[in-house]
Amino acid sequence: MTQPVVLSGGTLIDGKGGPPLEDACLILEGRDIVAVGRRADLGVPDAARVYDLAGKTVLPGLIDAHVHLRAYAGTERSDFYLWGQATFLEEQVLHAAANARRALAAGVTTLRDAAGARVEIAVKHACDQQLLDGARVIVAGFVGMTGGHGDLFTPPAVERRPYQTADGPDECRKLVRTYARDGVDWIKICTSGGVLSLGDESEWRNYTLEEVRVIVDEAHALGKRVAAHAHTRAGVRQALDGGVDSIEHGSALDGELVGRMLESGTWLCPTLAVSEHIHAIGAERGLPEAVLAKNELVRTSRLESARAAASAGVRIFMGTDTSSILPFGRHAWELELLVSLLDVSPMRALQMCTRDAAQAIGLGDRCGVLEAGRWADVLVVDGDPLADIRLLQQPERILGVFRDGRLLVDKGLV
């Protein structure tokens, strides 16, 4: 019999957007939350493990819905472009697992990998089966064209390429089916060029509308949602025409596209942190001038687009684009940027990385909100993130992290 866990006396932010509940009580049994309410109204189950959280804040585990787990996790500096080509896939799995653990330590209980394959699926299974402690992983299998954004992270002369390519409707449909057989949760495509890829421009088209529609059709037929990387108006328009479920980056939205996203309910994941990080440290890291120039263009347009989308009420969820460039563990920086750059309230920003992110990635009935019947993904912090959202970036303030009811990060809960 699983011992019940009681989180008692803290201030509860449940993820729904209402006022915090003071002197709250949260009861966990096994994987699930079984009761939420005021401490005075809930009885403590027999033989429960009780944590006195007076003066602490309890909130849902954070969700970073745009990361790249297959990234260097060591302590020495690595070359962003060469590491993946010079490292055995078996070794990359270990780095990806370390990144899932590092995210968990930062209060993130769920990650969506935005360009995954079997490496990321392996980490997903290892964490789900409790072989390793790490955040839950949702994997988006990457379907990209030859010479497209994903393909151009690797020099043309290198035969081993990190992402599979598919060209034409038949190849695209088959690759979606292959990923579904492997066990991915989502499909990821590109409808424009990128920033960190070499040899392309952000405004280049990736995939024809026919190819996008085939990918979306096959993915939806197999119960998978589709995310589209898009930096340009043409890229966003093509993704919307193709029926994708989320726009990643969305760096060039205009009134027409914002209106279409509102009408269709398409989600936006603006990934502000990665552009700000490249702006701040890109030259120091030795990123090519062409990359830095592309980043400055999309950084400005992305901010304008995200502001317009937020103001209009487009459904927005949090993702950072964390990778070897933006290290794992800094996920909560995106919350600060949502507040400071998009002028949303701390409570609204928290919703974007809890309830809204869960809904966007297909887990809206399982996590993202603290209520009975949900998975017990719970974050305990020292202080009030509504008063200062930046405290979630301070490791010493992350006192405890529960995933599926298991206390996996414990920094002195009593």
Short mmCIF file of C-alpha atoms in Angstrom, two decimals:
data_model
loop_
_atom_site.label_atom_id
_atom_site.label_comp_id
_atom_site.label_asym_id
_atom_site.label_seq_id
_atom_site.Cartn_x
_atom_site.Cartn_y
_atom_site.Cartn_z
CA MET A 1 0.00 0.00 0.00
CA THR A 2 1.35 3.40 -1.00
CA GLN A 3 1.85 5.82 1.85
CA PRO A 4 -0.27 8.97 1.40
CA VAL A 5 1.61 12.26 1.24
CA VAL A 6 0.17 15.47 2.67
CA LEU A 7 1.50 18.89 1.69
CA SER A 8 0.12 21.09 4.43
CA GLY A 9 0.00 24.77 5.30
CA GLY A 10 1.47 26.34 2.16
CA THR A 11 0.01 28.84 -0.28
CA LEU A 12 -1.48 26.99 -3.25
CA ILE A 13 -1.42 28.26 -6.85
CA ASP A 14 -3.51 25.64 -8.64
CA GLY A 15 -2.84 26.66 -12.27
CA LYS A 16 -6.42 27.72 -13.01
CA GLY A 17 -5.75 31.44 -12.61
CA GLY A 18 -7.81 32.10 -9.51
CA PRO A 19 -6.48 33.70 -6.33
CA PRO A 20 -3.97 31.65 -4.33
CA LEU A 21 -5.36 29.48 -1.54
CA GLU A 22 -3.78 30.23 1.83
CA ASP A 23 -3.14 27.54 4.46
CA ALA A 24 -3.83 24.90 1.82
CA CYS A 25 -3.64 21.12 1.94
CA LEU A 26 -2.81 18.79 -0.93
CA ILE A 27 -3.14 15.02 -0.47
CA LEU A 28 -1.30 12.63 -2.79
CA GLU A 29 -1.73 8.88 -3.06
CA GLY A 30 0.43 6.98 -5.49
CA ARG A 31 0.58 8.81 -8.78
CA ASP A 32 -2.47 10.98 -8.21
CA ILE A 33 -3.79 13.96 -6.31
CA VAL A 34 -6.77 12.80 -4.26
CA ALA A 35 -7.79 15.99 -2.45
CA VAL A 36 -7.14 19.74 -2.52
CA GLY A 37 -8.52 22.31 -0.12
CA ARG A 38 -7.98 24.30 3.03
CA ARG A 39 -6.06 22.52 5.75
CA ALA A 40 -8.92 23.04 8.20
CA ASP A 41 -11.34 21.24 5.87
CA LEU A 42 -9.31 18.13 5.04
CA GLY A 43 -8.45 15.31 7.37
CA VAL A 44 -4.99 13.73 7.34
CA PRO A 45 -5.09 10.07 6.21
CA ASP A 46 -3.76 7.48 8.63
CA ALA A 47 -0.01 6.84 8.38
CA ALA A 48 0.42 9.76 5.96
CA ARG A 49 3.78 11.43 5.40
CA VAL A 50 3.08 15.06 6.28
CA TYR A 51 5.16 18.00 5.06
CA ASP A 52 4.64 21.31 6.85
CA LEU A 53 4.93 23.96 4.16
CA ALA A 54 3.99 27.10 6.06
CA GLY A 55 5.56 30.07 4.30
CA LYS A 56 6.11 28.08 1.10
CA THR A 57 4.28 28.13 -2.23
CA VAL A 58 2.89 25.00 -3.89
CA LEU A 59 2.16 25.04 -7.61
CA PRO A 60 1.92 22.62 -10.54
CA GLY A 61 5.15 21.28 -11.97
CA LEU A 62 6.34 23.52 -14.80
CA ILE A 63 6.10 22.43 -18.44
CA ASP A 64 8.69 23.44 -21.04
CA ALA A 65 7.08 22.47 -24.31
CA HIS A 66 9.94 23.21 -26.71
CA VAL A 67 13.34 21.72 -25.91
CA HIS A 68 16.00 19.61 -27.60
CA LEU A 69 17.14 16.92 -25.15
CA ARG A 70 19.90 15.58 -27.39
CA ALA A 71 22.28 18.31 -26.27
CA TYR A 72 25.65 18.37 -24.57
CA ALA A 73 25.23 18.10 -20.80
CA GLY A 74 28.85 17.98 -19.64
CA THR A 75 30.81 20.57 -17.72
CA GLU A 76 33.35 21.46 -20.40
CA ARG A 77 32.60 23.66 -23.35
CA SER A 78 31.55 21.87 -26.53
CA ASP A 79 31.14 22.89 -30.14
CA PHE A 80 27.43 23.30 -30.88
CA TYR A 81 27.69 22.01 -34.44
CA LEU A 82 30.31 19.28 -34.07
CA TRP A 83 29.26 17.59 -30.83
CA GLY A 84 26.41 15.57 -32.32
CA GLN A 85 28.51 14.42 -35.26
CA ALA A 86 31.49 13.44 -33.10
CA THR A 87 29.55 11.60 -30.38
CA PHE A 88 28.15 8.07 -30.45
CA LEU A 89 24.37 7.90 -30.30
CA GLU A 90 24.67 5.70 -27.21
CA GLU A 91 26.58 8.49 -25.50
CA GLN A 92 24.06 11.08 -26.64
CA VAL A 93 21.33 9.12 -24.84
CA LEU A 94 23.23 9.65 -21.57
CA HIS A 95 23.47 13.40 -22.17
CA ALA A 96 19.76 13.55 -23.02
CA ALA A 97 18.92 11.70 -19.79
CA ALA A 98 21.10 14.10 -17.80
CA ASN A 99 19.23 17.00 -19.38
CA ALA A 100 15.87 15.50 -18.36
CA ARG A 101 17.18 15.24 -14.79
CA ARG A 102 18.52 18.80 -14.86
CA ALA A 103 15.14 20.11 -16.02
CA LEU A 104 13.43 18.25 -13.18
CA ALA A 105 15.78 19.83 -10.65
CA ALA A 106 14.69 23.24 -11.99
CA GLY A 107 11.03 22.47 -11.30
CA VAL A 108 10.08 21.22 -14.78
CA THR A 109 8.11 17.98 -14.58
CA THR A 110 7.20 17.70 -18.29
CA LEU A 111 9.20 18.44 -21.43
CA ARG A 112 8.19 18.27 -25.07
CA ASP A 113 11.19 17.50 -27.25
CA ALA A 114 10.65 19.39 -30.48
CA ALA A 115 12.79 17.29 -32.84
CA GLY A 116 13.09 13.81 -31.42
CA ALA A 117 13.60 10.24 -32.53
CA ARG A 118 14.73 7.01 -30.85
CA VAL A 119 17.27 8.70 -28.57
CA GLU A 120 14.56 10.84 -27.01
CA ILE A 121 12.10 7.93 -26.95
CA ALA A 122 14.66 5.93 -24.97
CA VAL A 123 14.89 8.70 -22.36
CA LYS A 124 11.11 8.99 -22.25
CA HIS A 125 10.77 5.29 -21.49
CA ALA A 126 13.61 5.24 -18.96
CA CYS A 127 12.06 8.09 -16.96
CA ASP A 128 8.51 6.73 -17.22
CA GLN A 129 9.67 3.30 -16.03
CA GLN A 130 11.60 4.88 -13.13
CA LEU A 131 14.94 3.57 -14.37
CA LEU A 132 16.15 7.18 -14.17
CA ASP A 133 14.83 10.27 -12.42
CA GLY A 134 13.88 12.92 -14.93
CA ALA A 135 11.08 15.04 -16.31
CA ARG A 136 8.33 13.37 -18.30
CA VAL A 137 9.23 13.52 -22.00
CA ILE A 138 6.79 14.07 -24.86
CA VAL A 139 8.56 13.35 -28.15
CA ALA A 140 7.85 15.13 -31.44
CA GLY A 141 9.38 13.14 -34.30
CA PHE A 142 11.09 15.44 -36.79
CA VAL A 143 9.99 15.24 -40.43
CA GLY A 144 12.12 17.58 -42.56
CA MET A 145 13.01 18.09 -46.19
CA THR A 146 16.40 17.49 -47.75
CA GLY A 147 18.32 20.75 -47.44
CA GLY A 148 15.81 22.12 -44.95
CA HIS A 149 16.30 23.67 -41.52
CA GLY A 150 16.90 20.41 -39.65
CA ASP A 151 19.07 18.91 -42.37
CA LEU A 152 21.37 21.95 -42.44
CA PHE A 153 22.64 21.54 -38.89
CA THR A 154 25.05 19.08 -40.53
CA PRO A 155 27.59 19.98 -43.23
CA PRO A 156 26.66 18.54 -46.65
CA ALA A 157 29.78 16.34 -46.77
CA VAL A 158 28.85 14.48 -43.55
CA GLU A 159 26.80 11.38 -44.29
CA ARG A 160 25.58 10.72 -40.74
CA ARG A 161 22.80 13.24 -40.23
CA PRO A 162 20.84 13.72 -37.00
CA TYR A 163 17.43 14.09 -38.60
CA GLN A 164 15.71 11.86 -41.13
CA THR A 165 14.52 13.59 -44.29
CA ALA A 166 11.48 12.98 -46.45
CA ASP A 167 10.62 14.58 -49.79
CA GLY A 168 7.33 14.38 -51.62
CA PRO A 169 3.96 13.27 -50.25
CA ASP A 170 4.68 9.53 -50.22
CA GLU A 171 8.00 9.82 -48.35
CA CYS A 172 6.46 12.25 -45.88
CA ARG A 173 3.55 9.94 -45.16
CA LYS A 174 5.86 6.96 -44.69
CA LEU A 175 8.16 8.81 -42.27
CA VAL A 176 5.18 9.84 -40.14
CA ARG A 177 4.13 6.19 -40.01
CA THR A 178 7.67 5.12 -39.09
CA TYR A 179 7.77 7.59 -36.21
CA ALA A 180 4.34 6.43 -35.03
CA ARG A 181 5.64 2.85 -35.00
CA ASP A 182 8.63 3.98 -32.93
CA GLY A 183 6.32 5.59 -30.39
CA VAL A 184 6.50 9.37 -30.82
CA ASP A 185 3.73 11.54 -29.39
CA TRP A 186 3.86 14.42 -31.88
CA ILE A 187 5.23 15.24 -35.32
CA LYS A 188 7.40 18.33 -35.91
CA ILE A 189 7.88 19.99 -39.30
CA CYS A 190 9.38 23.21 -40.64
CA THR A 191 7.64 25.62 -42.99
CA SER A 192 10.49 28.13 -43.09
CA GLY A 193 14.24 28.17 -42.74
CA GLY A 194 15.87 28.69 -39.37
CA VAL A 195 18.45 30.65 -37.39
CA LEU A 196 21.07 28.19 -36.17
CA SER A 197 21.07 26.06 -39.32
CA LEU A 198 23.95 26.83 -41.69
CA GLY A 199 23.62 27.67 -45.36
CA ASP A 200 19.96 28.63 -45.41
CA GLU A 201 17.97 31.78 -44.75
CA SER A 202 15.06 32.10 -42.36
CA GLU A 203 12.74 33.15 -45.19
CA TRP A 204 13.36 30.02 -47.28
CA ARG A 205 10.31 27.84 -47.74
CA ASN A 206 10.50 24.38 -46.19
CA TYR A 207 7.96 21.95 -47.64
CA THR A 208 5.16 22.58 -50.10
CA LEU A 209 1.58 22.93 -48.96
CA GLU A 210 0.82 19.50 -50.41
CA GLU A 211 3.56 17.94 -48.28
CA VAL A 212 2.38 19.76 -45.15
CA ARG A 213 -1.20 18.60 -45.68
CA VAL A 214 -0.11 14.99 -46.16
CA ILE A 215 2.00 15.08 -42.98
CA VAL A 216 -0.85 16.58 -40.95
CA ASP A 217 -3.38 14.18 -42.43
CA GLU A 218 -1.31 11.11 -41.59
CA ALA A 219 -0.30 12.36 -38.14
CA HIS A 220 -3.89 13.17 -37.18
CA ALA A 221 -5.06 9.81 -38.53
CA LEU A 222 -2.60 8.17 -36.12
CA GLY A 223 -3.55 10.34 -33.15
CA LYS A 224 -0.51 12.63 -33.29
CA ARG A 225 -0.54 16.41 -33.20
CA VAL A 226 1.73 18.47 -35.47
CA ALA A 227 3.99 21.38 -34.55
CA ALA A 228 5.37 23.69 -37.23
CA HIS A 229 8.58 25.73 -36.90
CA ALA A 230 7.79 28.96 -38.77
CA HIS A 231 9.66 32.27 -38.79
CA THR A 232 7.95 33.96 -41.76
CA ARG A 233 4.45 35.09 -42.69
CA ALA A 234 4.47 32.67 -45.62
CA GLY A 235 5.64 29.88 -43.33
CA VAL A 236 2.94 30.54 -40.73
CA ARG A 237 0.29 30.87 -43.44
CA GLN A 238 1.32 27.57 -45.00
CA ALA A 239 1.31 25.84 -41.61
CA LEU A 240 -2.21 27.15 -40.91
CA ASP A 241 -3.37 26.17 -44.39
CA GLY A 242 -2.05 22.69 -43.68
CA GLY A 243 -3.94 22.40 -40.39
CA VAL A 244 -1.09 22.15 -37.86
CA ASP A 245 -1.82 22.22 -34.15
CA SER A 246 0.90 24.60 -32.94
CA ILE A 247 3.14 27.28 -34.40
CA GLU A 248 6.67 27.28 -32.95
CA HIS A 249 8.41 30.70 -32.84
CA GLY A 250 5.85 32.46 -35.05
CA SER A 251 8.28 35.26 -35.73
CA ALA A 252 6.26 37.20 -38.31
CA LEU A 253 2.60 37.29 -37.38
CA ASP A 254 0.37 39.99 -38.84
CA GLY A 255 -3.26 40.84 -38.21
CA GLU A 256 -4.51 38.31 -40.76
CA LEU A 257 -2.50 35.46 -39.25
CA VAL A 258 -3.40 36.37 -35.67
CA GLY A 259 -7.06 36.36 -36.72
CA ARG A 260 -6.69 32.96 -38.33
CA MET A 261 -5.01 31.53 -35.23
CA LEU A 262 -7.83 32.86 -33.07
CA GLU A 263 -10.42 31.34 -35.41
CA SER A 264 -8.75 27.93 -35.61
CA GLY A 265 -7.57 27.80 -32.00
CA THR A 266 -4.01 27.10 -33.12
CA TRP A 267 -1.48 27.38 -30.30
CA LEU A 268 1.63 29.59 -30.33
CA CYS A 269 4.91 28.75 -28.60
CA PRO A 270 7.02 31.92 -28.99
CA THR A 271 10.34 30.66 -27.48
CA LEU A 272 11.63 34.08 -26.44
CA ALA A 273 14.55 32.83 -24.35
CA VAL A 274 16.61 31.32 -27.15
CA SER A 275 16.68 34.53 -29.20
CA GLU A 276 17.57 36.60 -26.14
CA HIS A 277 20.30 34.15 -25.19
CA ILE A 278 21.89 34.12 -28.66
CA HIS A 279 21.72 37.92 -28.67
CA ALA A 280 23.56 38.02 -25.34
CA ILE A 281 26.21 35.30 -25.78
CA GLY A 282 26.21 34.27 -29.43
CA ALA A 283 29.35 36.17 -30.41
CA GLU A 284 31.18 34.95 -27.31
CA ARG A 285 30.20 31.36 -28.13
CA GLY A 286 31.67 31.80 -31.59
CA LEU A 287 28.44 31.42 -33.54
CA PRO A 288 28.85 32.38 -37.22
CA GLU A 289 28.09 35.95 -38.25
CA ALA A 290 25.33 34.73 -40.54
CA VAL A 291 23.61 33.06 -37.57
CA LEU A 292 23.92 36.18 -35.42
CA ALA A 293 22.46 38.32 -38.21
CA LYS A 294 19.51 35.96 -38.69
CA ASN A 295 18.88 35.93 -34.96
CA GLU A 296 18.69 39.71 -34.74
CA LEU A 297 16.09 39.80 -37.49
CA VAL A 298 13.81 37.15 -35.99
CA ARG A 299 14.38 38.38 -32.42
CA THR A 300 12.83 41.74 -33.23
CA SER A 301 9.99 40.40 -35.35
CA ARG A 302 9.25 37.54 -32.93
CA LEU A 303 8.81 39.93 -30.03
CA GLU A 304 6.43 42.12 -32.01
CA SER A 305 4.49 39.05 -33.14
CA ALA A 306 4.24 37.55 -29.66
CA ARG A 307 3.02 40.86 -28.23
CA ALA A 308 0.34 41.12 -30.90
CA ALA A 309 -0.72 37.52 -30.35
CA ALA A 310 -0.87 37.88 -26.56
CA SER A 311 -2.83 41.12 -26.80
CA ALA A 312 -5.36 39.55 -29.17
CA GLY A 313 -5.87 36.46 -27.03
CA VAL A 314 -4.10 33.82 -29.12
CA ARG A 315 -3.55 30.67 -27.07
CA ILE A 316 0.10 30.79 -25.93
CA PHE A 317 2.13 28.18 -24.10
CA MET A 318 5.67 28.17 -22.80
CA GLY A 319 8.72 26.75 -24.53
CA THR A 320 12.32 27.87 -24.38
CA ASP A 321 14.09 26.08 -27.27
CA THR A 322 16.62 24.86 -24.70
CA SER A 323 19.50 22.95 -26.32
CA SER A 324 23.30 22.97 -26.36
CA ILE A 325 23.11 26.74 -26.94
CA LEU A 326 20.66 27.54 -24.11
CA PRO A 327 21.55 25.10 -21.32
CA PHE A 328 19.04 22.97 -19.47
CA GLY A 329 18.03 24.28 -16.07
CA ARG A 330 17.23 27.86 -17.13
CA HIS A 331 13.66 27.15 -18.19
CA ALA A 332 12.01 29.63 -15.82
CA TRP A 333 13.79 32.50 -17.57
CA GLU A 334 11.06 32.26 -20.19
CA LEU A 335 8.53 33.17 -17.49
CA GLU A 336 10.43 36.34 -16.69
CA LEU A 337 10.51 37.22 -20.39
CA LEU A 338 6.79 36.61 -20.81
CA VAL A 339 6.15 39.04 -17.96
CA SER A 340 8.71 41.69 -18.91
CA LEU A 341 8.46 41.58 -22.71
CA LEU A 342 4.83 40.61 -23.32
CA ASP A 343 3.45 42.51 -20.34
CA VAL A 344 1.45 39.57 -18.99
CA SER A 345 0.94 39.11 -15.26
CA PRO A 346 3.00 36.57 -13.30
CA MET A 347 -0.17 34.52 -12.77
CA ARG A 348 -0.86 34.48 -16.53
CA ALA A 349 2.74 33.49 -17.26
CA LEU A 350 2.47 30.63 -14.78
CA GLN A 351 -0.67 29.44 -16.53
CA MET A 352 1.19 29.45 -19.85
CA CYS A 353 3.69 26.95 -18.45
CA THR A 354 1.23 24.81 -16.47
CA ARG A 355 -2.45 24.53 -17.46
CA ASP A 356 -2.11 25.98 -20.96
CA ALA A 357 1.04 24.05 -21.82
CA ALA A 358 -0.61 20.82 -20.66
CA GLN A 359 -3.61 21.51 -22.87
CA ALA A 360 -1.42 22.43 -25.83
CA ILE A 361 0.63 19.22 -25.73
CA GLY A 362 -2.30 16.90 -25.15
CA LEU A 363 -2.09 16.34 -21.38
CA GLY A 364 -4.74 18.83 -20.35
CA ASP A 365 -6.75 16.26 -18.40
CA ARG A 366 -3.70 14.80 -16.61
CA CYS A 367 -1.36 17.56 -15.43
CA GLY A 368 -0.85 21.33 -15.34
CA VAL A 369 -3.50 21.89 -12.65
CA LEU A 370 -3.56 20.87 -8.98
CA GLU A 371 -6.90 19.19 -8.45
CA ALA A 372 -8.20 15.77 -7.47
CA GLY A 373 -7.77 13.15 -10.19
CA ARG A 374 -4.72 14.74 -11.82
CA TRP A 375 -1.21 13.38 -11.77
CA ALA A 376 0.71 14.54 -8.72
CA ASP A 377 3.24 16.79 -10.48
CA VAL A 378 3.94 19.37 -7.79
CA LEU A 379 6.54 22.08 -7.26
CA VAL A 380 7.30 23.53 -3.80
CA VAL A 381 9.19 26.82 -3.71
CA ASP A 382 10.48 29.15 -1.03
CA GLY A 383 8.79 32.50 -1.55
CA ASP A 384 6.02 33.95 -3.68
CA PRO A 385 6.52 33.73 -7.47
CA LEU A 386 3.58 36.07 -7.99
CA ALA A 387 5.52 38.79 -6.19
CA ASP A 388 8.75 38.02 -8.06
CA ILE A 389 8.59 35.54 -10.93
CA ARG A 390 12.40 35.51 -11.05
CA LEU A 391 12.70 33.43 -7.88
CA LEU A 392 11.82 30.35 -9.95
CA GLN A 393 15.23 30.76 -11.62
CA GLN A 394 17.03 30.42 -8.26
CA PRO A 395 17.96 26.76 -7.58
CA GLU A 396 18.03 27.29 -3.82
CA ARG A 397 14.34 28.31 -3.93
CA ILE A 398 13.28 25.00 -5.53
CA LEU A 399 12.67 23.01 -2.34
CA GLY A 400 10.85 19.98 -3.67
CA VAL A 401 9.66 18.50 -6.95
CA PHE A 402 7.14 15.65 -7.13
CA ARG A 403 6.59 13.81 -10.39
CA ASP A 404 3.77 11.25 -10.43
CA GLY A 405 3.62 11.52 -6.66
CA ARG A 406 7.28 10.66 -6.14
CA LEU A 407 9.50 13.22 -4.41
CA LEU A 408 12.42 13.27 -6.87
CA VAL A 409 13.99 16.58 -5.83
CA ASP A 410 14.22 17.19 -2.09
CA LYS A 411 16.10 20.15 -0.67
CA GLY A 412 14.94 19.98 2.90
CA LEU A 413 11.17 19.60 2.91
CA VAL A 414 10.08 19.05 6.51
#
